[in-house]
PDB file of C-alpha atoms and ligand atoms in Angstrom:
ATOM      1  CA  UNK A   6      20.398   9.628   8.050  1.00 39.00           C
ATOM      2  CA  UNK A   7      18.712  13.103   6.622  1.00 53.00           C
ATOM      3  CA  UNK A   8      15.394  11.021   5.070  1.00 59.00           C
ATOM      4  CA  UNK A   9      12.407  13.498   4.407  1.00 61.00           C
ATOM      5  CA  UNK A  10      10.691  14.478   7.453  1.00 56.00           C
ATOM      6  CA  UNK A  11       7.264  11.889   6.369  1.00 50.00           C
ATOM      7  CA  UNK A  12       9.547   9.008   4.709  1.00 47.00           C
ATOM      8  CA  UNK A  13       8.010   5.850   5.746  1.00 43.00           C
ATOM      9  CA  UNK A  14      10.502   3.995   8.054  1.00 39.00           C
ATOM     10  CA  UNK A  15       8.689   0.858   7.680  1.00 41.00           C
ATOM     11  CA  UNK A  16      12.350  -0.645   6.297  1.00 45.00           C
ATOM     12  CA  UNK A  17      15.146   1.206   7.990  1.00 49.00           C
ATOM     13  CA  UNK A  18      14.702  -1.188  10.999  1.00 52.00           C
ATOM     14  CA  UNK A  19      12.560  -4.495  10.286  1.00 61.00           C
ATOM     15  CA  UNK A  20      13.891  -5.282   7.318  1.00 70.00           C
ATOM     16  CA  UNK A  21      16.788  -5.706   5.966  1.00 83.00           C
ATOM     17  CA  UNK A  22      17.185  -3.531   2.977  1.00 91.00           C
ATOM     18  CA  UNK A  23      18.365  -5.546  -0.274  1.00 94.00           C
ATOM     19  CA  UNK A  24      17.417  -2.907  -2.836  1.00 97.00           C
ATOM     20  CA  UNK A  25      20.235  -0.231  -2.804  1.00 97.00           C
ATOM     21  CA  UNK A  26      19.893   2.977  -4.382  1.00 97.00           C
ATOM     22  CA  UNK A  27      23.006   5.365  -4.772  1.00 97.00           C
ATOM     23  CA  UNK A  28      22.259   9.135  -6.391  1.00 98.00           C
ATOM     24  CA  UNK A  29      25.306  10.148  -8.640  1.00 98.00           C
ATOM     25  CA  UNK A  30      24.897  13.932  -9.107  1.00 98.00           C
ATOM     26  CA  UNK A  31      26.419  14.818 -12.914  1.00 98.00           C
ATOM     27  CA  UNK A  32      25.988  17.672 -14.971  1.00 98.00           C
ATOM     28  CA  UNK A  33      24.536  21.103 -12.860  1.00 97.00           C
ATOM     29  CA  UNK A  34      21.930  19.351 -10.790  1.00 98.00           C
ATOM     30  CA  UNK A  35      20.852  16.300 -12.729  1.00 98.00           C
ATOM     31  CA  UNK A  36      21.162  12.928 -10.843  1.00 98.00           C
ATOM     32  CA  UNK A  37      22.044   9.329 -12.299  1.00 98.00           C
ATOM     33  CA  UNK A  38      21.248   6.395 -10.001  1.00 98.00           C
ATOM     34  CA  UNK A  39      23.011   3.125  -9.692  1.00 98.00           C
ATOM     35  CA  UNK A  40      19.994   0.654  -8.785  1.00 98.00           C
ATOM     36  CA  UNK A  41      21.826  -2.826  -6.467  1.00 98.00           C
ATOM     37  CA  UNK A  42      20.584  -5.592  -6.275  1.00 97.00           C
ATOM     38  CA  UNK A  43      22.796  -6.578  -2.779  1.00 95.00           C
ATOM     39  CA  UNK A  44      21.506 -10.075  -2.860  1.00 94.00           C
ATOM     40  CA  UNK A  45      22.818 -10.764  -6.411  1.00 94.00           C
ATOM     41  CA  UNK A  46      24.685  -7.717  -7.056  1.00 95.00           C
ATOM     42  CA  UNK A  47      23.122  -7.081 -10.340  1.00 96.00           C
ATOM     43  CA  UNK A  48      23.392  -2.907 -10.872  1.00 97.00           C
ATOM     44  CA  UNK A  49      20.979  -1.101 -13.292  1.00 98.00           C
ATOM     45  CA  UNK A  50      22.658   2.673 -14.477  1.00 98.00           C
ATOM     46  CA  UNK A  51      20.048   5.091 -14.484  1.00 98.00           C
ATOM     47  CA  UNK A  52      20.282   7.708 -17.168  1.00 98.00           C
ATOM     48  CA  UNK A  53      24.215   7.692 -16.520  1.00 98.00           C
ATOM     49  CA  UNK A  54      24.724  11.023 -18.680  1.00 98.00           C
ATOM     50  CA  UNK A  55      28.763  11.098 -17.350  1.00 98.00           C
ATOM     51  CA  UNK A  56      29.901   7.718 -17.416  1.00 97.00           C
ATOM     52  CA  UNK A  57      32.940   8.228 -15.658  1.00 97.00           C
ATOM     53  CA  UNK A  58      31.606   9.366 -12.588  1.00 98.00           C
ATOM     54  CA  UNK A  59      28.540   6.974 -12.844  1.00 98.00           C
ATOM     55  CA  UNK A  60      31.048   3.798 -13.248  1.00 97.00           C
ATOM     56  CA  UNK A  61      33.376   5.152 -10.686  1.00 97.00           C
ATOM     57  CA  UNK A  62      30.255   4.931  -8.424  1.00 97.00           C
ATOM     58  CA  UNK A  63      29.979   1.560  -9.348  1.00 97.00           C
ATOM     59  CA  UNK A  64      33.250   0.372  -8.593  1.00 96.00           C
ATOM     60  CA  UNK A  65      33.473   2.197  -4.879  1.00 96.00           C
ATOM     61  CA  UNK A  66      30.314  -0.213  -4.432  1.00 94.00           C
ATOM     62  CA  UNK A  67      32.008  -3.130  -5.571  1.00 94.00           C
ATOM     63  CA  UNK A  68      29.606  -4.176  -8.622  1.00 94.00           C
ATOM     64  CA  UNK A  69      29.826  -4.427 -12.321  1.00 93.00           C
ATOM     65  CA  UNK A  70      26.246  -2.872 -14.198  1.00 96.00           C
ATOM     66  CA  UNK A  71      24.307  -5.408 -16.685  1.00 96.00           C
ATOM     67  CA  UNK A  72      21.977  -3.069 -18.009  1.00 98.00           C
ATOM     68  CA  UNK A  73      21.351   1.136 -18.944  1.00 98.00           C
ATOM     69  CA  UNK A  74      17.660   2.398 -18.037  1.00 98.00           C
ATOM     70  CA  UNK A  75      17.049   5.646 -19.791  1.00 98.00           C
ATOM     71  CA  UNK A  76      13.402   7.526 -19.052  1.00 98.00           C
ATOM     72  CA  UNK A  77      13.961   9.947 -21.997  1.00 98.00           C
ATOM     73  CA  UNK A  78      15.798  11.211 -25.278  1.00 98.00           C
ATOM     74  CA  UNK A  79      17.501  14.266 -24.030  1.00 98.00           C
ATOM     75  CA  UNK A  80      21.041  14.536 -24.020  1.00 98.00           C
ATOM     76  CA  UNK A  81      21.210  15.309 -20.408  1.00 98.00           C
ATOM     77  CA  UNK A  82      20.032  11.947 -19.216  1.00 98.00           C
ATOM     78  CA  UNK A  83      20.715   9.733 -22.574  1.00 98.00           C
ATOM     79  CA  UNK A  84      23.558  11.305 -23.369  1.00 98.00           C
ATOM     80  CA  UNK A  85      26.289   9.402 -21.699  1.00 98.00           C
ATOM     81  CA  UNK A  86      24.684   5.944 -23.382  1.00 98.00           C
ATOM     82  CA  UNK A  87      27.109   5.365 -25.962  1.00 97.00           C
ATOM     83  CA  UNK A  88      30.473   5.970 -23.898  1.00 97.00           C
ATOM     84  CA  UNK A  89      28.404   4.020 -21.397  1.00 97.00           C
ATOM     85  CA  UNK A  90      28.181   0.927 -23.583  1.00 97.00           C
ATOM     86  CA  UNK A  91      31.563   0.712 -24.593  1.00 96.00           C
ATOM     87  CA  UNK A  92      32.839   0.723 -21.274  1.00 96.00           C
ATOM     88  CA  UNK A  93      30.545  -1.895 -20.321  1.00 95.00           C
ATOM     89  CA  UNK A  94      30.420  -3.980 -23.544  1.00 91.00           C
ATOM     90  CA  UNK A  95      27.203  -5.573 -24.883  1.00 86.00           C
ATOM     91  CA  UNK A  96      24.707  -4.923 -22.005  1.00 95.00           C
ATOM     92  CA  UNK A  97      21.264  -4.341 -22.757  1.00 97.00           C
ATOM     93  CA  UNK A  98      20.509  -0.349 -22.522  1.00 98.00           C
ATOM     94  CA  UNK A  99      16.581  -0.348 -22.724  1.00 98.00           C
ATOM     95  CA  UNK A 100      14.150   2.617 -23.155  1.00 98.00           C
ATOM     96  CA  UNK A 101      10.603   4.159 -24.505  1.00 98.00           C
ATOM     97  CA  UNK A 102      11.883   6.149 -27.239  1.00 98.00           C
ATOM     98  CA  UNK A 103      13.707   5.111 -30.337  1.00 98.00           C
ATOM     99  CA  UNK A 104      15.355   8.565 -30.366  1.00 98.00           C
ATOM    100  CA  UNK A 105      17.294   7.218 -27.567  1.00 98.00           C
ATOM    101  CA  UNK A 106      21.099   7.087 -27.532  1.00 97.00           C
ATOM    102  CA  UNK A 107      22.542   3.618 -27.372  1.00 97.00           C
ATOM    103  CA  UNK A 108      18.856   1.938 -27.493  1.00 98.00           C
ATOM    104  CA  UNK A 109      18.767  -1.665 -27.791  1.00 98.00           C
ATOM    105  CA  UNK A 110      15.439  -2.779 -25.920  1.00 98.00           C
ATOM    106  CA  UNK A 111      12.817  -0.677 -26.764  1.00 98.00           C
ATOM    107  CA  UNK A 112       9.880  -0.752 -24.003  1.00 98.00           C
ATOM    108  CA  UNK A 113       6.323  -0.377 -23.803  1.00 98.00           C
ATOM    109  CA  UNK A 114       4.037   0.369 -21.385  1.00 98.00           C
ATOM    110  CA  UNK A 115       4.126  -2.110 -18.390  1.00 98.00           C
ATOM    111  CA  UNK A 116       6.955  -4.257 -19.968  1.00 98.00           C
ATOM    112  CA  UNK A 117       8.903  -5.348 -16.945  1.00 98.00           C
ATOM    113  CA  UNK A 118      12.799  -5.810 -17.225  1.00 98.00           C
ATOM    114  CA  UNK A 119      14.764  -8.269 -13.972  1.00 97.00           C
ATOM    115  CA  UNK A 120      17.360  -6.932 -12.285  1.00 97.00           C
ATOM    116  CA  UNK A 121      18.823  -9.489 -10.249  1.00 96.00           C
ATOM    117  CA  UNK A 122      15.781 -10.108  -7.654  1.00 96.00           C
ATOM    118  CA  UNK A 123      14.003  -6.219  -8.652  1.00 98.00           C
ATOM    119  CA  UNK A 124      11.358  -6.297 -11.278  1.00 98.00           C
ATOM    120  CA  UNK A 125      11.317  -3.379 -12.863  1.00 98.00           C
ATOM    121  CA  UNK A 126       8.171  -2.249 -15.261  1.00 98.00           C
ATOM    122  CA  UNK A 127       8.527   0.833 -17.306  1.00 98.00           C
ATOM    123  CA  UNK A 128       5.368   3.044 -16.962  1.00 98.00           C
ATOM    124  CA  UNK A 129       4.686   5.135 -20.318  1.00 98.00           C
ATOM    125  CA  UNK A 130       4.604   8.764 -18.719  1.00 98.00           C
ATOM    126  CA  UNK A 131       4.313  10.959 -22.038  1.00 98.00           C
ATOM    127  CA  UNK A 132       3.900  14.995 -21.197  1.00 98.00           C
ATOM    128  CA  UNK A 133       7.385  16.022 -20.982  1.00 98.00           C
ATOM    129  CA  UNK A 134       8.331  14.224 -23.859  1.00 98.00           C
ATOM    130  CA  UNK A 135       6.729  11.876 -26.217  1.00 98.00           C
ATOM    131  CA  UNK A 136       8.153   8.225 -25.095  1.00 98.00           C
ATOM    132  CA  UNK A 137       9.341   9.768 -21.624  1.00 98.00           C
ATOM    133  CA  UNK A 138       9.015   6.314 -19.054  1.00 98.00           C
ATOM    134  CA  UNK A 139       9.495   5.680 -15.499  1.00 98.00           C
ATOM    135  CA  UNK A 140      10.729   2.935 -13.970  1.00 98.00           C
ATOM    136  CA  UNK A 141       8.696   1.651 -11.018  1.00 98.00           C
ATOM    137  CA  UNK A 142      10.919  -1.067  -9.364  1.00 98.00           C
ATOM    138  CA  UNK A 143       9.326  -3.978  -6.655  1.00 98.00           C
ATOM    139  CA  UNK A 144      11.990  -5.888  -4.683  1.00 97.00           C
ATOM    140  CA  UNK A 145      10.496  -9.529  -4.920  1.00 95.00           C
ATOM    141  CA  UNK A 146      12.531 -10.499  -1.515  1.00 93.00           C
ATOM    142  CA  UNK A 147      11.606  -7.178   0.482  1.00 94.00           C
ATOM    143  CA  UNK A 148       8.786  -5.494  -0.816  1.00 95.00           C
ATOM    144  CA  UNK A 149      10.861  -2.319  -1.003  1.00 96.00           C
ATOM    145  CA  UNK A 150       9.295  -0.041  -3.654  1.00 98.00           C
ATOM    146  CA  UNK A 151      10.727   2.780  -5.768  1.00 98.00           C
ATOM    147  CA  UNK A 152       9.973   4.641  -8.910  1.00 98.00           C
ATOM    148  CA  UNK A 153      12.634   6.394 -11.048  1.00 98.00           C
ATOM    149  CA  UNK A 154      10.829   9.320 -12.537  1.00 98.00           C
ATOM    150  CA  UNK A 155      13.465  11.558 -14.951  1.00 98.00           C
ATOM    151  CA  UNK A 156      11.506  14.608 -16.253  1.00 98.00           C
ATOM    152  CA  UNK A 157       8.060  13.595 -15.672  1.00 98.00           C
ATOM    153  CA  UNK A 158       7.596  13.990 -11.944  1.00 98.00           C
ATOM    154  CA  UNK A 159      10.231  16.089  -9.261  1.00 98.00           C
ATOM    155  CA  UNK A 160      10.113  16.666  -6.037  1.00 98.00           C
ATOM    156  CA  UNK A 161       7.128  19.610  -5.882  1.00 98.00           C
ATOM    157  CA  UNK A 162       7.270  20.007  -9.276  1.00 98.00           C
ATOM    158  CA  UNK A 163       7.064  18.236 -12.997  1.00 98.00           C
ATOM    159  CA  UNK A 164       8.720  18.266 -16.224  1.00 98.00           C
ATOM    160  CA  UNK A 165       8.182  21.114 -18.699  1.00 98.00           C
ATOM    161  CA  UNK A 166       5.701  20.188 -21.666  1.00 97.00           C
ATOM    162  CA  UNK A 167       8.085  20.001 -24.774  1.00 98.00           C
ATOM    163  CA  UNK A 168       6.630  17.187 -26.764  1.00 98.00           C
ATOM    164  CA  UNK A 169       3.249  15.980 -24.664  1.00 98.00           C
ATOM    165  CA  UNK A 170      -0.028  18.232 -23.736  1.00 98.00           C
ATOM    166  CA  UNK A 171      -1.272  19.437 -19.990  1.00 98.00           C
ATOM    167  CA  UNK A 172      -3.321  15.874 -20.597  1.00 98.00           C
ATOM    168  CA  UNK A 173      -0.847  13.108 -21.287  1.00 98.00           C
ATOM    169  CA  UNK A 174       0.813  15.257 -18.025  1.00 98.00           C
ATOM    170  CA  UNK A 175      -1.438  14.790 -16.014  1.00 98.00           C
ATOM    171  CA  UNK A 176      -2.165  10.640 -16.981  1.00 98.00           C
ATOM    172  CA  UNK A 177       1.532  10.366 -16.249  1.00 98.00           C
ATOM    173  CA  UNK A 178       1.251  11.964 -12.921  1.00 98.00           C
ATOM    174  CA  UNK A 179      -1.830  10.025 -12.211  1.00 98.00           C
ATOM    175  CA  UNK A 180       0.290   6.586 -12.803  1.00 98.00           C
ATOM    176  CA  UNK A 181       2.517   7.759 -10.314  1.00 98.00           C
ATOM    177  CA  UNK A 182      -0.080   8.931  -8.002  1.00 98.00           C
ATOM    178  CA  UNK A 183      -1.697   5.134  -8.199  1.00 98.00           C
ATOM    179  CA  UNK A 184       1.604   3.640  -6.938  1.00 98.00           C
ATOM    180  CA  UNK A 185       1.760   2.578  -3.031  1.00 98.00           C
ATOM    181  CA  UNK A 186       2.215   6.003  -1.305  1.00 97.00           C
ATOM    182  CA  UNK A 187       5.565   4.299   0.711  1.00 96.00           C
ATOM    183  CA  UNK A 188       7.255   4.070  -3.224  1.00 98.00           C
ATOM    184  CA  UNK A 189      10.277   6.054  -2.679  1.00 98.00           C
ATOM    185  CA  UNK A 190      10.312   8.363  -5.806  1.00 98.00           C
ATOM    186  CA  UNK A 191      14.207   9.349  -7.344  1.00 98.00           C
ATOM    187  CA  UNK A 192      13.580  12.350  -9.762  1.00 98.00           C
ATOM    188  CA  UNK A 193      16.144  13.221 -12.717  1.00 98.00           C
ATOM    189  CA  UNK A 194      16.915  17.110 -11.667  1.00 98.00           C
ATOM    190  CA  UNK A 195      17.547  18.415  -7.955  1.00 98.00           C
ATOM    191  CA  UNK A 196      15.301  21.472  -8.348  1.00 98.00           C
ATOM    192  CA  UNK A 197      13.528  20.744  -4.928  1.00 98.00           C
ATOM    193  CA  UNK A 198      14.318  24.374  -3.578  1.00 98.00           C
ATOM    194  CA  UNK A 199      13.207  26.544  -6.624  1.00 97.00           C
ATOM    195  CA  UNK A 200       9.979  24.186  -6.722  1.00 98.00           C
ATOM    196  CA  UNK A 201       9.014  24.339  -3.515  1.00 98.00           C
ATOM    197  CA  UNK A 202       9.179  28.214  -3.721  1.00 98.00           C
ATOM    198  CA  UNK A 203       6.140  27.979  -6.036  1.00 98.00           C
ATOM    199  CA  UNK A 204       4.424  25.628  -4.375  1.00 98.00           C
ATOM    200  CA  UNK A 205       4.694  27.784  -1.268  1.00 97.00           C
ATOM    201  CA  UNK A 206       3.632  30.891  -3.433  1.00 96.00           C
ATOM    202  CA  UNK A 207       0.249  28.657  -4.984  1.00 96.00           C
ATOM    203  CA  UNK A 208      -0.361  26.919  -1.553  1.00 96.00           C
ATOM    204  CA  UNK A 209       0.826  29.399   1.269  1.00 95.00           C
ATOM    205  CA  UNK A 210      -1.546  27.959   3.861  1.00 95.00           C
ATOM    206  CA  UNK A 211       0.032  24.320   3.181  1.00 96.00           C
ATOM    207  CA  UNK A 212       1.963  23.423   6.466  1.00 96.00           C
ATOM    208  CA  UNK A 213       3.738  19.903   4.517  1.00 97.00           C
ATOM    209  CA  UNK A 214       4.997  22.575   2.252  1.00 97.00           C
ATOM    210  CA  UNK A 215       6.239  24.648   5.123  1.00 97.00           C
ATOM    211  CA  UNK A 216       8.194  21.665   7.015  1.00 96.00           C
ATOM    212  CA  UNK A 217       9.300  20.423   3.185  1.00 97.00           C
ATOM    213  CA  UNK A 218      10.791  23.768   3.159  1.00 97.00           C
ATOM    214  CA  UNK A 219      12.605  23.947   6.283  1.00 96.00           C
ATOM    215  CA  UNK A 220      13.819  19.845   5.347  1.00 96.00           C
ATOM    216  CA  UNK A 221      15.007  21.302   2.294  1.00 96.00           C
ATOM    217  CA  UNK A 222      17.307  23.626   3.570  1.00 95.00           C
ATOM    218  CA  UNK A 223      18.508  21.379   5.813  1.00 94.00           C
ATOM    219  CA  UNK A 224      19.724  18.689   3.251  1.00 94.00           C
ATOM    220  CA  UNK A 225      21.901  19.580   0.109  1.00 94.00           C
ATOM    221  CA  UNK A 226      20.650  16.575  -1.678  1.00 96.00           C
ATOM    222  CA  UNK A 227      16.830  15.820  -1.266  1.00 97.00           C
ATOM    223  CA  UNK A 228      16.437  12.608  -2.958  1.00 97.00           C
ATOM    224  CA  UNK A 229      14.468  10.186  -2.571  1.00 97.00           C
ATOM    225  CA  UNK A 230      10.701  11.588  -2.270  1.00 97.00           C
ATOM    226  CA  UNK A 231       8.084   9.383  -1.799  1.00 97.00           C
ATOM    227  CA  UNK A 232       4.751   9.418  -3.555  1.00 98.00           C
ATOM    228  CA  UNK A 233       2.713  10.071  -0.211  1.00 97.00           C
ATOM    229  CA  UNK A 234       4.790  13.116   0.129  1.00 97.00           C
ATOM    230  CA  UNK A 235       4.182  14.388  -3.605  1.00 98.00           C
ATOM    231  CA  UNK A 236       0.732  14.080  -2.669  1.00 98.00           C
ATOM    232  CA  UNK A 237       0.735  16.504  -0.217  1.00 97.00           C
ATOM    233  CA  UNK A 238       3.510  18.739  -1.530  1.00 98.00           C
ATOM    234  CA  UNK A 239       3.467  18.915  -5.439  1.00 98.00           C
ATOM    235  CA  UNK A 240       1.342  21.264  -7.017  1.00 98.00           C
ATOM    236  CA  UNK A 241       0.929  19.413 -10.056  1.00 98.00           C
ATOM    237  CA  UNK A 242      -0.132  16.771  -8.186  1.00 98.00           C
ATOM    238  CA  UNK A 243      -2.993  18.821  -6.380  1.00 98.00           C
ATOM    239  CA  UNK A 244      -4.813  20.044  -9.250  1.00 98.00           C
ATOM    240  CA  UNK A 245      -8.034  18.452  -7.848  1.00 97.00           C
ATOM    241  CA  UNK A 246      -7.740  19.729  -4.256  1.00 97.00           C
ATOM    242  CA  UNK A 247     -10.090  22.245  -3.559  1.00 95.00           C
ATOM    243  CA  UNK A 248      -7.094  24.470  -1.792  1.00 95.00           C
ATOM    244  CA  UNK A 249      -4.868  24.295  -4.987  1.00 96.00           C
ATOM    245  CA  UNK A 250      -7.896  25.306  -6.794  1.00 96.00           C
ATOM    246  CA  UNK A 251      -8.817  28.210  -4.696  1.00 94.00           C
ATOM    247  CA  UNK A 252      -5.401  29.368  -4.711  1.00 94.00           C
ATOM    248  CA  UNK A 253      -5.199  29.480  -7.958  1.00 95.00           C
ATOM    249  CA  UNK A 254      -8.659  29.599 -10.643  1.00 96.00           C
ATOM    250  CA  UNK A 255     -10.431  32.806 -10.408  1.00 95.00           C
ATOM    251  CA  UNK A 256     -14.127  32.925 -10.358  1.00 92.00           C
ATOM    252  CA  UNK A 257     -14.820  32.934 -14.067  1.00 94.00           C
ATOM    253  CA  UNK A 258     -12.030  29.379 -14.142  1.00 95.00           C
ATOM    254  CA  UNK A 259     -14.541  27.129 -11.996  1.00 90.00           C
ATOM    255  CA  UNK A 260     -15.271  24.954 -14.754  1.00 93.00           C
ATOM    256  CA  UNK A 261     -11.928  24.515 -16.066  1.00 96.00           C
ATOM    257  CA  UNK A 262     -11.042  20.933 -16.340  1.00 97.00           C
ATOM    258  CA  UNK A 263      -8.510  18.788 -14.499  1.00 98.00           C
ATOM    259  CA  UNK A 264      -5.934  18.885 -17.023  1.00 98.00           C
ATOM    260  CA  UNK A 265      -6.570  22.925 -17.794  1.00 98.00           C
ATOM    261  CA  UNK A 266      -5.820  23.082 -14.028  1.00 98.00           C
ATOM    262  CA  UNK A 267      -2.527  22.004 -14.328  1.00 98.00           C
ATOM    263  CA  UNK A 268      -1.875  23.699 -17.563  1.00 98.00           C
ATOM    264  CA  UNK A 269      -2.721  27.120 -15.977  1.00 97.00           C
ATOM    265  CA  UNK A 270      -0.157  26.198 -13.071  1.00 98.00           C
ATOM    266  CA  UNK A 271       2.502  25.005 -15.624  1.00 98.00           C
ATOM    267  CA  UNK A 272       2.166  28.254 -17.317  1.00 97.00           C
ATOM    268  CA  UNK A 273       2.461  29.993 -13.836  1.00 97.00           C
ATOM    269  CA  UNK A 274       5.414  28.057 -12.972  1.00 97.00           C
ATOM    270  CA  UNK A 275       7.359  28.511 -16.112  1.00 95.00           C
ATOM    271  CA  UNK A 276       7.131  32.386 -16.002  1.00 95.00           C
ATOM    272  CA  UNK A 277       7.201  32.263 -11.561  1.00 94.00           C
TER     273      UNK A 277
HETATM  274 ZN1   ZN B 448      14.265  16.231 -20.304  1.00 81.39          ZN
END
């Protein structure tokens, strides 16, 4: 099994996993997610943009999904919610935005939905968009932890700010950041290569970059992250480390704040 070279292994062996997670790669390079419940075989679609392939997933596992999570508005991850729903009749496809696609169950922050023996709380992650949410999910039998984090957080990098300001961006990543560092994070867009090119560039001296790199050749598909290894390999997540921040401010930027940190590596990163 290719898992990322610091992925806790606290579960491959002790414990019997009972939380499955299957990536469905649609589109270019997003990725939908069928979340299993094995124990009850309840199945949660994550932001399945090409139902077809997402449902065709479903059935290779043997299980029938109850319920559509969607972290945000945009076509390429709520887009498939309608065709979704009619395959799947009246299931429950929940949300943080109203502009979503489909939405019947609109969530706030920290509402918690069941899946089967998962609890799953949405965490209100504006930046990228407006009512972008993640999905942090606890298995009540295991203790297996995982977040589902569409356009706010990917691996080495985060979402672009189309709605939200460097601010909210930074609150979301913070939420993230406060998880248990073993929570096995599944992003919405495999950009892992192209983002760890920049975080090489803004952190050259960083040697978890380095080995992220080499992992990353390695392995065609890199999810899941975990939040442990965000920590020490996303640049948005570093803004406060003093080697992100020589890298990066000049002498005249020491007393930019936090959140103008990360702003001034956005900027860098969307013109890198
Ligand atoms: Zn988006």
């Amino acid at each position: 099994m290719n898992r990322l070279f610091l992925v806790s292994r606290q579960f491959s062996t002790s414990v019997r996993r009972t939380m499955i997670i299957k990536p469905v790669p649609v589109l270019e390079d997003n990725y939908s997610y069928l979340l299993i419940d094995e124990d009850t075989k309840n199945v949660a679609l994550v932001d399945p943009v090409e139902p077809a392939k997402v449902l065709d997933a479903a059935k290779k596992q043997g299980v029938t999904p109850q319920c559509i999570l969607t972290t945000h508005h945009h076509w390429d991850h709520a887009g498939g919610n309608k065709d979704a729903l009619k395959s799947l009749g009246s299931v429950d496809c929940y949300g943080g935005d109203e502009r979503i696609e489909g939405l019947t169950k609109q969530l706030k922050d920290n509402d918690t939905v069941k899946v089967g023996n998962l609890q799953v709380k949405a965490l209100a992650t504006a930046g990228h968009t407006l009512g972008h949410v993640c999905y942090f999910v606890e298995d009540t039998k295991t203790g297996q932890k995982a977040v589902f984090t569409g356009d706010c957080l990917f691996s080495s990098g985060c979402g672009r700010l189309f709605e939200g300001s460097a601010k909210q961006m930074l609150a979301a990543l913070d939420k993230i950041a406060d998880l248990p560092e073993e929570t096995e994070v599944y992003f919405g867009h495999e950009y892992t290569r192209k983002n760890l090119q920049f975080a090489e560039h803004v952190e050259p001296k960083n040697e978890d970059i380095k080995k992220k790199v080499a992992w990353a050749k390695a392995n065609q598909c890199t999810t899941p992250s975990t939040v442990k290894i965000e920590k020490l390999t996303n640049p948005f997540m570093r803004v406060r480390t003093q080697e992100l921040k020589q890298s990066v401010l000049s002498d005249n930027e020491s007393g930019l704040s936090d959140s103008e940190i990360l702003l001034k590596v956005r900027k860098m990163k969307d013109s890198f």
